[in-house]
Amino acid sequence: MDQSVVLIGLANVLSPMNLAVIAGGTLLGLFVGAMPGLSATMALALLLPLTFSLDPATGLSMLASLYLAAMYGGSIAAILLRTPGTPAAAATILDGSPMAASGRAGRALGISLLASFTGGLVSGIALLTVAPLLGRIVLNFGPVELFALAVLGITIIGSLSQGSAIRGLFAGTIGLLLGTVGMDPTTGTPRFTFDNIHLFSGIEFTVALIGLFSVPQAIRLIETSQVGQKLASRVTDRMLPGLRDTLRLAPNMLRSGVIGVVVGLIPGAGGDTASWFAYNEARRFAKDKSRFGKGEPAGIAAPEAANNAVVGGALIPTLALGIPGSSSAAILLGALMVHGILPGPTLMTDHGDVTYTLIWAVILANLALLLFGLFFTRIAVMVTRIPDGVLAPIIIVFCVVGTFAINNSLFDVIFMLGFGLVGYLLDKCQVPLAPMVIGLILGPVLDTSLHQSLLIGQGSWGIFLQSPIATVLLLLAAVSILQATPLFPMLYRRIRKRRNGDGTDPTQMNKTD
Amino acid sequence: MKAIKPLVFAMAAVAAMSGVAKADYIAGESVTVLQGFKAGGGSDALAQLTQPYLTKYLGADFVNQYIPGATGAIAWTRLAKQTEPDGTTISITNTPMLMTNYIMNDAITYSISELTPIANIVTDPGIIVVAKDSPYKTAQEFLDAARKNPGTITVGNSGVGGDDFFSTILIERAADLQFQKVPFQGDGPSWTAAMGGKIDASFNNLGITFPQIQAGNLRPLAIFAEERVDMLPDVPTLKELGIDVVAGSSRGYSAPANIPEEARAQLIEAMKKMAADPDFQKDAAARALFINFKAGSDYEQFLAEQEKTFGEVWEAVKDDVQAK
């Protein structure tokens, strides 16, 4: 690594103009993220053409800081309104919303902010130090490995279906099936499109998610508005967790940050799954699993650290090799292309000044996030003082505007509202929506990579065992599934018994598996 | 007050410049460009490159409207069927996608007969690339291997219906070969898989893979252009190897059918001036975009020929592809 470009980048980013756009991008990101219906994807797509007239490094700094801030902003709505402000914050609802309902909204938001900051910083440092090294890893992930990773991702459905496995699997299956809509990736045959060209590209995941989560919540708000019961409405407690809490959450945040970097790193793995992966792992490592879903701090820290880490993670292969790790990273790459900078391995050398400015901007944006986040959150909490009957239609308006802006498509708006009704009905039947989201994200990945793998393997399923990475991932998936069945604890107990020579307290099991 | 002075000067300069440049486009002061792909993609790169020059030579502003979906078909359907043919709305048209969309899917109903082709601007020639440590050092070695083991050499393309998919079939037919075609979701994933040794080769595009070729990560074997290109003087064309295939991905501008003749003439004239502008040529080269300028009836003929070729190819391979 050439030291001088690193320093040039640092000097560039500290120019008043760049600092100003980072601040502006962060505030805008917080706003967009906190508004249900307005997604980071939409904001990036809208803002991108505006940055064409800016200096490339400045434009990129703005987009990156917006993206990072939106990742935290999304949790504000997830915690206060029980609807994710951005798709990546959907996992934060699970524990954030119950915590807020018990009057600790400030604490939930503080944990989220600290975790977002930590995750973002982890990925920023990875980007600055080991990007060229990590970037090469991407090349080891072909269709075969991607399929195995997606299979592992699907097993998360099992642990998200706590309470009712049948309902969870049902939702997951619907998600997977919806993922098959659109043109078949290997034959070009339209599937379930009913000759409507708006369905040819498949279901836009962001559109579906806005509908699934935000619309039902708006309806619920109206339903309960007459009852007069309100969520916690003000941050009375201290926001940021104290030193002891921070230390307790630190391993979790670091682990989730690493998960975010890795999932972000691999192109096509679906960066939005990182928060679910991290949530799942936090649960796996927790001593008392029963507290998850009821306002467990670790259940907020994990997804929030992960989704912010995805931002930097996805930029690693983008900047090291010119291979975008996510669709949002592809947008940043597009910004470079439009400026006449060819995306490729020369980004870190020939265009090191621009690239390192961006990397420093990512790191600096985290500091801006922490700073502005504290103020912004206090203002955002006032949202809960708005009467529910007023809030609900506002959410719907944002959903409509935000959905339309993604593809300039009215069809998407109708589709979003349709998903909203489906989400409402499923919720009434107590079908969890999280598995459906996993299915929707990973369905197309599974579909495409399975087809491709079998083509590469000349139709032989043995191809999955020829790749060490794929074999390990598939084994992990198998263990993950077994863990959810009664078989695993039974086996475990038997082994324990044999080793100790006596029966063990069944509650001990949870602590170590 | 200090800041205002330069601002006034700048405004005056802009006014003066536009005063000179404004050729007064008959259709209006602003032209909407429908883009069938997301902002920041290949089409957008062309739009951002060309529009400052087109503004200068046409005397109208350009406003991009992004309507991604169905590989451009949503935007092109709107252009052909729902756009007032007054010359104020045009679109960036990509070949072969413009034609293969409706050739392959009955549900897509526009056709090039409902468009007024203005000009093709750039063509990115097709290329065969392999990993740097691939056993295939030359195109001949690669083709020989394919001949010896029919249907087992894995070749990536950017997706069914894209230019690389069709050039692979054209090559198979011209050289009587059989590859194991692996479609990816775009050019990037296709060359990434080749670079990682996940597939034997990627049939891709020169401009897209050039940074990796330059860095030594990918080895180019053959290009699908008429002649060798300056950037890679040692890489043979398929024609030299006895395979008569010239293919690539082209981008240009088209308007709806039946726009006023004068608007059409002005658009073509502005495009011609732009293509001849040395600054434009330099800018295009810096972005690894290869100018392949075909205006008016030449572009129309090009599109018609492509429609015929791809229509025939698809008719021949359709059952085979969709049976899988």
XYZ file of C-alpha atoms in Angstrom, chain A:
513
model
C 0.000 0.000 0.000
C 1.361 3.358 -0.977
C 1.417 5.440 2.178
C 1.207 8.744 0.357
C -2.228 8.166 -1.220
C -3.575 7.216 2.189
C -2.452 10.568 3.551
C -3.601 12.453 0.470
C -6.988 10.870 0.972
C -7.031 11.986 4.595
C -6.056 15.515 3.628
C -8.742 15.570 0.915
C -11.482 14.420 3.185
C -10.660 17.121 5.726
C -11.314 19.884 3.203
C -14.259 22.080 4.245
C -16.278 21.054 1.209
C -15.909 17.337 1.912
C -16.623 17.759 5.602
C -19.732 19.696 4.660
C -21.045 17.005 2.321
C -20.325 14.299 4.891
C -22.345 16.265 7.442
C -25.085 16.895 4.897
C -25.101 13.289 3.744
C -25.302 12.054 7.328
C -28.254 14.288 8.188
C -30.050 13.375 4.992
C -29.354 9.695 5.618
C -30.691 9.908 9.159
C -33.859 11.525 7.868
C -34.411 9.130 4.979
C -33.565 6.155 7.154
C -35.914 7.177 9.932
C -38.868 7.644 7.590
C -40.761 4.430 6.953
C -41.168 3.975 3.218
C -38.144 6.037 2.263
C -35.279 3.584 1.774
C -31.550 4.080 1.443
C -31.697 2.475 -2.002
C -34.177 5.084 -3.118
C -32.173 7.961 -1.682
C -28.978 6.758 -3.346
C -30.701 6.370 -6.712
C -32.234 9.844 -6.446
C -29.094 11.545 -5.241
C -26.681 9.867 -7.637
C -27.464 12.012 -10.706
C -27.008 15.114 -8.536
C -23.473 14.062 -7.631
C -22.430 13.856 -11.281
C -21.736 17.569 -11.223
C -19.579 17.303 -8.088
C -15.952 16.300 -7.826
C -15.916 12.445 -7.791
C -14.463 12.149 -4.274
C -16.938 14.689 -2.902
C -19.913 13.046 -4.560
C -18.893 9.612 -3.318
C -18.309 10.872 0.225
C -21.824 12.248 0.251
C -23.383 9.010 -1.003
C -21.381 6.867 1.418
C -22.235 8.966 4.469
C -25.896 9.007 3.467
C -25.909 5.241 3.155
C -24.220 4.718 6.525
C -26.490 7.136 8.347
C -29.606 5.608 6.774
C -28.565 2.226 8.171
C -28.823 3.619 11.690
C -31.783 5.834 10.851
C -33.725 2.743 9.861
C -33.596 1.489 13.414
C -35.247 4.638 14.768
C -38.479 3.783 12.987
C -38.025 0.095 13.802
C -37.755 0.849 17.514
C -40.267 3.689 17.859
C -42.854 2.744 15.259
C -42.332 -1.018 14.854
C -41.776 -0.574 11.138
C -38.284 -0.668 9.611
C -37.138 2.669 8.214
C -34.961 0.756 5.758
C -35.141 -2.940 4.805
C -31.916 -3.709 6.681
C -33.516 -2.637 9.964
C -36.262 -5.253 9.811
C -34.400 -7.487 12.265
C -34.112 -4.642 14.759
C -37.875 -4.678 15.293
C -37.707 -8.062 17.026
C -36.097 -6.707 20.169
C -36.117 -2.949 19.607
C -39.854 -2.589 19.541
C -40.544 -4.604 22.744
C -37.845 -2.624 24.530
C -39.440 0.656 23.494
C -42.855 -0.651 24.481
C -41.566 -1.225 27.967
C -40.634 2.447 28.187
C -36.954 2.127 27.365
C -37.010 3.629 23.876
C -34.054 5.881 24.655
C -31.929 2.990 25.769
C -32.859 0.935 22.689
C -31.936 3.814 20.404
C -28.677 4.366 22.278
C -27.664 0.730 21.876
C -28.578 0.893 18.218
C -26.525 4.046 17.699
C -23.490 2.670 19.495
C -23.737 -0.628 17.621
C -24.135 1.138 14.280
C -21.089 3.229 15.056
C -19.038 0.197 16.086
C -20.081 -1.872 13.070
C -19.391 0.998 10.695
C -16.014 1.629 12.266
C -15.035 -2.046 12.064
C -15.830 -2.060 8.353
C -14.128 1.292 7.800
C -10.927 0.048 9.399
C -11.111 -3.199 7.418
C -11.507 -1.089 4.304
C -8.486 1.024 5.139
C -6.152 -1.765 6.189
C -6.914 -5.118 4.622
C -9.124 -4.292 1.628
C -6.729 -5.582 -1.068
C -6.271 -8.803 0.889
C -9.969 -9.371 1.584
C -10.924 -8.324 -1.917
C -9.223 -11.402 -3.351
C -11.456 -13.645 -1.213
C -14.360 -12.619 -3.381
C -12.895 -14.563 -6.276
C -13.266 -17.775 -4.276
C -17.022 -17.301 -4.255
C -18.461 -18.621 -7.480
C -21.996 -19.891 -8.022
C -21.260 -23.131 -6.126
C -20.103 -21.362 -2.966
C -22.845 -18.767 -3.250
C -25.456 -21.512 -3.324
C -24.005 -23.079 -0.183
C -23.992 -19.695 1.545
C -27.618 -19.118 0.581
C -28.561 -22.544 1.957
C -26.903 -21.617 5.241
C -28.826 -18.346 5.184
C -32.099 -20.165 4.681
C -31.556 -22.164 7.876
C -31.963 -18.917 9.807
C -35.662 -19.287 9.056
C -35.673 -22.139 11.552
C -34.568 -20.027 14.456
C -36.739 -17.074 13.462
C -39.778 -19.324 13.583
C -39.713 -19.734 17.327
C -43.159 -20.350 18.663
C -44.546 -22.001 15.602
C -42.231 -23.824 13.254
C -45.071 -24.544 10.845
C -46.044 -20.879 10.488
C -42.404 -19.869 10.098
C -41.721 -22.444 7.410
C -44.952 -21.446 5.699
C -43.852 -17.812 5.575
C -40.349 -18.782 4.444
C -41.755 -20.908 1.647
C -44.015 -18.110 0.442
C -40.961 -15.840 0.393
C -38.954 -18.360 -1.626
C -41.818 -18.865 -4.065
C -42.252 -15.114 -4.543
C -38.527 -15.022 -5.275
C -39.081 -17.159 -8.364
C -41.277 -14.550 -10.027
C -39.636 -13.013 -13.078
C -37.516 -14.176 -15.957
C -35.800 -17.497 -15.381
C -32.109 -16.647 -15.123
C -30.967 -19.566 -17.275
C -33.642 -19.895 -19.903
C -35.137 -16.416 -20.114
C -38.624 -17.890 -19.690
C -40.969 -15.542 -17.805
C -42.339 -17.255 -14.689
C -45.539 -16.158 -12.902
C -45.447 -12.853 -14.759
C -48.935 -13.132 -16.295
C -47.575 -11.354 -19.368
C -47.033 -8.228 -17.332
C -43.658 -6.759 -18.187
C -43.432 -5.052 -14.807
C -42.943 -8.481 -13.276
C -40.211 -9.577 -15.701
C -37.382 -8.387 -13.462
C -38.906 -10.133 -10.476
C -40.250 -8.623 -7.293
C -38.169 -5.712 -6.095
C -37.325 -6.719 -2.567
C -37.393 -3.173 -1.174
C -40.878 -2.612 -2.576
C -42.159 -5.832 -1.015
C -40.604 -5.026 2.317
C -42.025 -1.511 2.519
C -45.458 -3.013 1.949
C -45.047 -5.983 4.267
C -43.906 -4.036 7.290
C -45.020 -0.431 7.028
C -48.581 -0.748 5.743
C -49.754 -3.295 8.357
C -48.215 -1.166 11.084
C -50.066 1.888 9.806
C -53.303 -0.073 9.879
C -52.546 -1.273 13.402
C -51.906 2.302 14.492
C -55.333 3.298 13.264
C -56.933 0.303 14.941
C -55.447 1.179 18.306
C -55.679 4.957 17.974
C -59.028 5.001 19.747
C -57.769 2.905 22.622
C -55.437 5.665 23.696
C -52.509 3.420 24.517
C -49.221 4.862 23.293
C -45.667 3.639 23.063
C -42.947 5.313 25.077
C -42.970 8.891 23.983
C -39.863 10.495 25.291
C -36.252 9.750 25.954
C -36.040 10.220 29.670
C -33.319 7.713 30.313
C -29.737 8.224 29.218
C -29.334 7.267 25.589
C -25.858 5.827 25.193
C -25.190 2.746 27.303
C -22.730 3.083 30.156
C -19.274 1.596 30.229
C -20.357 -1.676 31.803
C -23.148 -2.274 29.323
C -20.868 -1.289 26.486
C -18.238 -3.790 27.554
C -20.854 -6.490 27.851
C -22.137 -5.778 24.351
C -18.673 -5.302 22.840
C -18.002 -8.927 21.806
C -21.439 -9.101 20.251
C -20.964 -5.834 18.344
C -17.531 -6.834 17.097
C -18.730 -10.267 16.031
C -21.732 -8.760 14.278
C -19.468 -6.190 12.643
C -17.280 -8.947 11.252
C -20.365 -10.832 10.036
C -21.519 -7.661 8.311
C -18.146 -7.160 6.638
C -18.039 -10.756 5.404
C -21.628 -10.846 4.133
C -21.145 -7.432 2.510
C -17.930 -8.618 0.939
C -19.466 -11.415 -1.106
C -21.246 -10.131 -4.195
C -24.741 -11.442 -4.656
C -25.074 -12.727 -1.089
C -27.739 -10.115 -0.299
C -26.291 -7.612 2.168
C -29.644 -7.250 3.898
C -29.312 -10.782 5.223
C -26.307 -9.747 7.332
C -28.485 -8.333 10.095
C -30.420 -11.612 10.312
C -27.213 -13.631 10.337
C -25.854 -11.471 13.146
C -29.104 -11.672 15.115
C -29.062 -15.428 14.763
C -25.466 -15.689 15.971
C -26.116 -13.341 18.890
C -28.882 -15.675 19.915
C -26.721 -18.739 19.463
C -23.997 -17.284 21.685
C -26.392 -15.955 24.323
C -26.667 -17.650 27.697
C -30.372 -17.005 28.027
C -32.062 -17.360 24.654
C -35.546 -16.867 26.043
C -34.985 -13.140 26.403
C -34.674 -12.639 22.676
C -37.745 -11.127 21.103
C -38.680 -9.471 24.397
C -36.311 -6.520 24.403
C -32.864 -8.084 24.736
C -30.099 -5.467 24.181
C -27.981 -7.973 22.257
C -30.880 -8.434 19.830
C -30.664 -4.749 18.930
C -26.890 -4.432 18.894
C -26.300 -7.401 16.598
C -28.392 -6.444 13.550
C -27.480 -2.781 13.831
C -23.732 -3.413 14.009
C -24.038 -5.817 11.082
C -26.031 -3.622 8.724
C -23.646 -0.714 9.139
C -20.659 -3.001 8.656
C -22.158 -4.165 5.367
C -21.609 -0.688 3.940
C -17.828 -0.856 4.283
C -17.739 -4.584 3.629
C -19.451 -4.197 0.272
C -17.000 -1.460 -0.648
C -13.985 -3.751 -0.105
C -14.232 -5.766 -3.342
C -15.635 -2.693 -5.073
C -12.519 -0.652 -4.430
C -9.968 -3.464 -4.397
C -11.065 -5.161 -7.616
C -13.906 -3.222 -9.186
C -16.430 -5.899 -8.195
C -19.359 -4.342 -6.301
C -20.271 -6.276 -3.150
C -23.880 -5.030 -3.109
C -26.323 -3.136 -5.272
C -25.607 0.015 -3.294
C -21.875 -0.431 -3.841
C -22.686 -0.840 -7.529
C -24.328 2.589 -7.413
C -21.099 4.072 -6.021
C -19.151 2.282 -8.741
C -21.516 3.778 -11.304
C -20.752 7.210 -9.908
C -17.063 6.593 -10.567
C -17.750 5.359 -14.096
C -19.751 8.414 -14.960
C -16.796 10.507 -13.861
C -14.615 8.642 -16.303
C -12.853 6.527 -13.670
C -12.870 2.943 -14.859
C -13.783 0.533 -12.079
C -11.044 -2.037 -11.661
C -7.953 -3.008 -9.728
C -6.381 0.376 -10.435
C -8.865 2.163 -8.170
C -6.562 1.872 -5.169
C -3.410 2.760 -7.086
C -3.959 5.026 -10.108
C -7.036 6.626 -8.575
C -5.836 6.244 -4.995
C -6.547 9.894 -4.207
C -10.254 9.471 -4.939
C -10.476 5.999 -3.430
C -8.745 6.837 -0.164
C -10.802 10.002 0.183
C -13.869 7.768 0.004
C -12.415 5.335 2.549
C -11.635 8.126 4.992
C -15.077 9.548 4.349
C -16.599 6.222 5.437
C -14.604 6.351 8.673
C -15.392 10.007 9.278
C -19.064 9.468 8.474
C -19.215 7.109 11.450
C -18.066 9.883 13.744
C -20.581 12.239 12.151
C -23.221 9.580 12.680
C -22.455 9.272 16.373
C -22.495 13.038 16.809
C -25.563 13.927 14.742
C -27.287 10.707 15.690
C -27.498 11.772 19.323
C -29.221 15.032 18.456
C -31.312 13.727 15.620
C -32.648 10.832 17.657
C -33.906 13.139 20.387
C -35.830 15.099 17.783
C -37.031 11.954 16.042
C -38.512 10.651 19.263
C -41.047 13.476 19.071
C -42.665 11.448 16.308
C -44.289 9.348 18.967
C -46.106 12.416 20.286
C -48.014 12.662 17.047
C -51.421 11.029 17.507
C -51.515 7.580 15.901
C -54.493 8.513 13.782
C -52.388 11.228 12.156
C -49.201 9.216 12.013
C -50.712 6.291 10.112
C -51.713 8.194 6.961
C -48.348 9.976 6.997
C -46.592 6.591 6.968
C -48.732 5.467 4.029
C -47.911 8.649 2.105
C -44.199 8.107 2.644
C -44.561 4.497 1.540
C -46.244 5.539 -1.689
C -43.728 8.285 -2.458
C -40.744 6.188 -1.457
C -41.843 3.205 -3.500
C -42.577 5.234 -6.599
C -39.184 6.913 -6.463
C -37.229 3.652 -6.620
C -38.113 2.753 -10.220
C -40.431 5.618 -11.213
C -43.110 2.990 -11.397
C -46.754 3.262 -10.414
C -47.024 -0.502 -10.724
C -44.579 -0.843 -7.838
C -46.838 1.347 -5.690
C -49.854 -0.871 -6.312
C -47.699 -3.898 -5.679
C -46.440 -2.414 -2.427
C -50.003 -1.799 -1.219
C -50.894 -5.379 -2.187
C -48.000 -6.642 -0.117
C -49.247 -4.435 2.686
C -52.613 -6.186 2.753
C -50.945 -9.598 2.608
C -48.669 -8.580 5.452
C -51.626 -7.414 7.500
C -53.530 -10.662 6.966
C -50.468 -12.804 7.744
C -49.885 -10.811 10.883
C -53.488 -11.373 11.954
C -52.925 -15.086 11.493
C -49.750 -14.755 13.592
C -47.522 -15.782 10.722
C -44.078 -14.229 11.314
C -42.907 -12.005 8.481
C -39.165 -12.360 9.091
C -38.866 -15.796 7.434
C -40.692 -14.432 4.406
C -38.138 -11.652 4.099
C -35.259 -14.152 4.214
C -37.007 -16.202 1.528
C -37.547 -13.160 -0.648
C -33.894 -12.095 -0.455
C -32.316 -15.504 -0.783
C -34.818 -17.127 -3.161
C -33.399 -15.535 -6.307
C -29.825 -16.178 -5.084
C -30.578 -19.869 -4.551
C -32.384 -20.138 -7.850
C -29.670 -18.539 -9.958
C -26.684 -20.105 -8.250
C -28.181 -23.603 -8.261
C -28.844 -23.365 -11.999
C -25.346 -22.041 -12.641
C -23.663 -24.622 -10.407
C -25.398 -27.488 -12.151
C -24.455 -26.066 -15.551
C -20.826 -25.780 -14.442
C -20.929 -29.289 -12.960
C -22.496 -30.721 -16.135
C -25.612 -31.598 -14.163
C -23.798 -33.364 -11.337
C -24.745 -32.497 -7.738
C -21.266 -33.647 -6.731
C -20.027 -30.196 -7.695
C -21.076 -28.967 -4.242
C -18.710 -31.404 -2.562
C -15.783 -30.566 -4.803
C -15.492 -27.067 -3.364
C -14.095 -27.015 0.194
C -15.810 -23.700 0.972
C -19.168 -24.969 -0.226
C -18.776 -28.251 1.680
C -18.024 -26.462 4.943
C -20.939 -24.054 4.480
C -23.322 -26.892 3.698
C -22.142 -28.830 6.758
C -22.733 -25.749 8.901
C -26.206 -25.540 7.420
C -26.839 -29.183 8.258
C -25.704 -28.674 11.853
C -27.843 -25.561 12.044
C -30.916 -27.511 10.967
C -30.178 -30.390 13.334
C -29.804 -27.948 16.167
C -33.409 -26.899 15.695
C -34.729 -30.460 15.825
C -35.290 -32.472 19.019
C -32.598 -34.872 17.781
C -29.718 -32.579 18.588
C -30.432 -31.957 22.284
C -31.125 -35.693 22.630
C -27.775 -36.629 21.145
C -26.124 -33.941 23.183
C -27.618 -35.180 26.408
C -26.540 -38.709 25.667
C -22.945 -37.644 25.021
C -22.919 -35.575 28.191
C -24.326 -38.480 30.152
C -21.741 -40.874 28.878
C -18.916 -38.490 29.632
C -20.064 -37.510 33.107
C -21.449 -40.847 33.977
C -24.576 -39.238 35.377
C -27.556 -37.202 34.256
C -27.080 -33.482 33.784
C -29.428 -30.668 34.488
C -31.286 -30.169 31.190
C -31.086 -26.393 31.597
C -27.315 -26.609 31.362
C -27.610 -27.467 27.688
C -28.594 -24.057 26.564
C -25.475 -22.536 27.922
C -23.093 -24.406 25.761
C -24.718 -25.418 22.523
